[in-house]
Amino acid sequence: MVELIERKKAGGELTRAEFEWFLAGYEGGEIADYQASALLMAICFQHLTPGETHALMDAMIRSGGTVDLAKRLGRRVVDKHSTGGVGDKITIAVGPVVAACGVPFGKMSGRGLGHTGGTLDKLESIPGFRVELTTDELVEQTRAIGIAVAGQSANLVPADKKLYALRDVTGTVDEVSLIAASIMSKKIAAGASALVLDCKVGDGAFTRTIEEARTLATTMRELGVRAGMDVVCVLSDMDQPLGRAVGNAVEVREAVETISGGGPPDLRELVVDACGQLLALSDLGVDEAEGQRRAETAMADGSALAKYEEWIRAQGGDPDLGALPVAPIVVRVNAPESGFVCELRAREVAFTALELGAGRHRAGDPVDHAVGVVCLKKRGDAVEAGKPLAEIHARDEAAADAARAALLAAYEIGGAAPEPRPLVLDVIR
């Protein structure tokens, strides 16, 4: 192991067999966390070649079993993945809409990583919801009702599951090759036919610039295409949170509001866009514009909400929004001056929610599903001194007071409205 660390530290390359040996040893407990951390840090500084990235991904896939969802269901199965953002509850909204349109949506999701939220953490705020499904359960539920979202099955990419948790607490999250290999190993092992990748760009994303996001998107797309998967990459803005809610239960509420015909405009736009892409990649034989039209119809006629409720019940949860946990302290943060919101820094909002307890500092930390932040005003909105700017959902007054100062620092208020920015920055097919 020391030899591999030193070679990578010096800029050398590792082979497929060496990656397989490393992952097997780490998963089996023969390689210590501190040695795995050292290799991850060396990779962050020296990066991986395209060949190494593919070798690492392949070794991750080979660490466990695989499932061919399309073959077992006799249908093309679509999946959607985000590279991690702030307030990104897209999966919770997109899944029921796509399923309501008659396309199977089966996916494995992850927990919070770094400052970004995780779909599983959000879903676990729903009382009774079960995220641990066996592969057979995932397949059968997708067959029966058209949708299943679960954590990584124990026998699918097990090496990545352990490495994922280690990256979260060692400052080795935001390396393009590690992100690409981790994401695509799960997607390929889970057997979806087509994938829409939402690559976040900006302050609240792992890729801060559009050039970095294009590099990540291109890397992931090449890995998917090489495995026979249809992949579309959407680059979307993450300089400010997506939607208004940042947390767990607060985000579930907002996702349900969106598929019920309401919700924040930016969240709704990205949901409809993702659904249009996914339906166009399905076996329905429709183009993207028709896919978007069908998605909007499902959100307007109640079928998306009905599918959401069916999905939550199928995994043991209570779909009633009134059953979601509520923070005991809810306080308003008022604008210190009048003007326009020029910036709402996503990363600072994320760390505010993290300190409230909505995320975790270390692997295994408990998550408080009730707490979070709701940004009532966002970039371009007019604000009035003394009027509500945001809401803090906290466990106690002390936490709320600390969050108030941090949240105010995330806002920049000026005298003129900023130029509008597009939400979707690019699409790579």
Tab-separated table of N, CA and C in Angstrom, residues 1-19 21 38-39 42-43 45-48 52:
chain	number	residue	atom	x	y	z
A	1	MET	N	0.826	-1.205	0.000
A	1	MET	CA	0.000	0.000	0.000
A	1	MET	C	0.868	1.265	0.000
A	2	VAL	N	1.935	1.228	0.765
A	2	VAL	CA	2.839	2.389	0.793
A	2	VAL	C	3.421	2.639	-0.596
A	3	GLU	N	3.741	1.564	-1.295
A	3	GLU	CA	4.288	1.713	-2.654
A	3	GLU	C	3.278	2.408	-3.576
A	4	LEU	N	1.997	2.039	-3.475
A	4	LEU	CA	0.975	2.670	-4.318
A	4	LEU	C	0.826	4.151	-3.970
A	5	ILE	N	0.816	4.463	-2.683
A	5	ILE	CA	0.690	5.859	-2.243
A	5	ILE	C	1.856	6.683	-2.789
A	6	GLU	N	3.082	6.152	-2.633
A	6	GLU	CA	4.256	6.908	-3.061
A	6	GLU	C	4.289	7.089	-4.576
A	7	ARG	N	3.872	6.040	-5.321
A	7	ARG	CA	3.870	6.168	-6.772
A	7	ARG	C	2.867	7.215	-7.240
A	8	LYS	N	1.666	7.183	-6.626
A	8	LYS	CA	0.656	8.167	-7.031
A	8	LYS	C	1.074	9.565	-6.597
A	9	LYS	N	1.688	9.686	-5.436
A	9	LYS	CA	2.159	10.987	-4.946
A	9	LYS	C	3.177	11.596	-5.903
A	10	ALA	N	3.947	10.723	-6.559
A	10	ALA	CA	4.975	11.183	-7.504
A	10	ALA	C	4.420	11.377	-8.917
A	11	GLY	N	3.124	11.140	-9.099
A	11	GLY	CA	2.514	11.344	-10.406
A	11	GLY	C	2.468	10.116	-11.275
A	12	GLY	N	2.793	8.945	-10.723
A	12	GLY	CA	2.746	7.706	-11.488
A	12	GLY	C	1.328	7.188	-11.649
A	13	GLU	N	1.186	6.121	-12.445
A	13	GLU	CA	-0.128	5.550	-12.723
A	13	GLU	C	-0.313	4.216	-11.996
A	14	LEU	N	-1.577	3.966	-11.642
A	14	LEU	CA	-1.936	2.687	-11.037
A	14	LEU	C	-2.684	1.848	-12.061
A	15	THR	N	-2.552	0.531	-11.945
A	15	THR	CA	-3.197	-0.379	-12.889
A	15	THR	C	-4.572	-0.817	-12.380
A	16	ARG	N	-5.338	-1.427	-13.273
A	16	ARG	CA	-6.642	-1.963	-12.897
A	16	ARG	C	-6.492	-2.992	-11.766
A	17	ALA	N	-5.485	-3.869	-11.889
A	17	ALA	CA	-5.273	-4.894	-10.864
A	17	ALA	C	-4.932	-4.259	-9.515
A	18	GLU	N	-4.188	-3.166	-9.532
A	18	GLU	CA	-3.825	-2.494	-8.278
A	18	GLU	C	-5.033	-1.814	-7.646
A	19	PHE	N	-5.888	-1.214	-8.477
A	19	PHE	CA	-7.118	-0.632	-7.928
A	19	PHE	C	-7.990	-1.735	-7.318
A	21	TRP	N	-7.007	-4.583	-6.074
A	21	TRP	CA	-6.356	-5.017	-4.837
A	21	TRP	C	-6.606	-4.026	-3.705
A	38	ALA	N	-4.570	8.633	2.572
A	38	ALA	CA	-3.345	9.128	1.940
A	38	ALA	C	-3.388	8.932	0.429
A	39	LEU	N	-3.899	7.783	-0.026
A	39	LEU	CA	-4.002	7.553	-1.459
A	39	LEU	C	-5.009	8.516	-2.090
A	42	ALA	N	-3.389	11.857	-2.443
A	42	ALA	CA	-2.428	11.848	-3.550
A	42	ALA	C	-3.155	11.970	-4.889
A	43	ILE	N	-4.293	11.295	-5.006
A	43	ILE	CA	-5.086	11.391	-6.234
A	43	ILE	C	-5.605	12.813	-6.419
A	45	PHE	N	-4.182	15.561	-5.567
A	45	PHE	CA	-3.091	16.433	-6.002
A	45	PHE	C	-2.579	16.065	-7.394
A	46	GLN	N	-2.513	14.770	-7.693
A	46	GLN	CA	-1.926	14.334	-8.962
A	46	GLN	C	-2.971	13.953	-10.021
A	47	HIS	N	-4.199	13.735	-9.585
A	47	HIS	CA	-5.314	13.372	-10.474
A	47	HIS	C	-5.105	11.983	-11.099
A	48	LEU	N	-6.139	11.520	-11.804
A	48	LEU	CA	-6.087	10.240	-12.501
A	48	LEU	C	-6.148	10.472	-14.002
A	52	GLU	N	-6.889	5.482	-15.911
A	52	GLU	CA	-6.991	5.163	-14.483
A	52	GLU	C	-8.424	5.352	-13.984
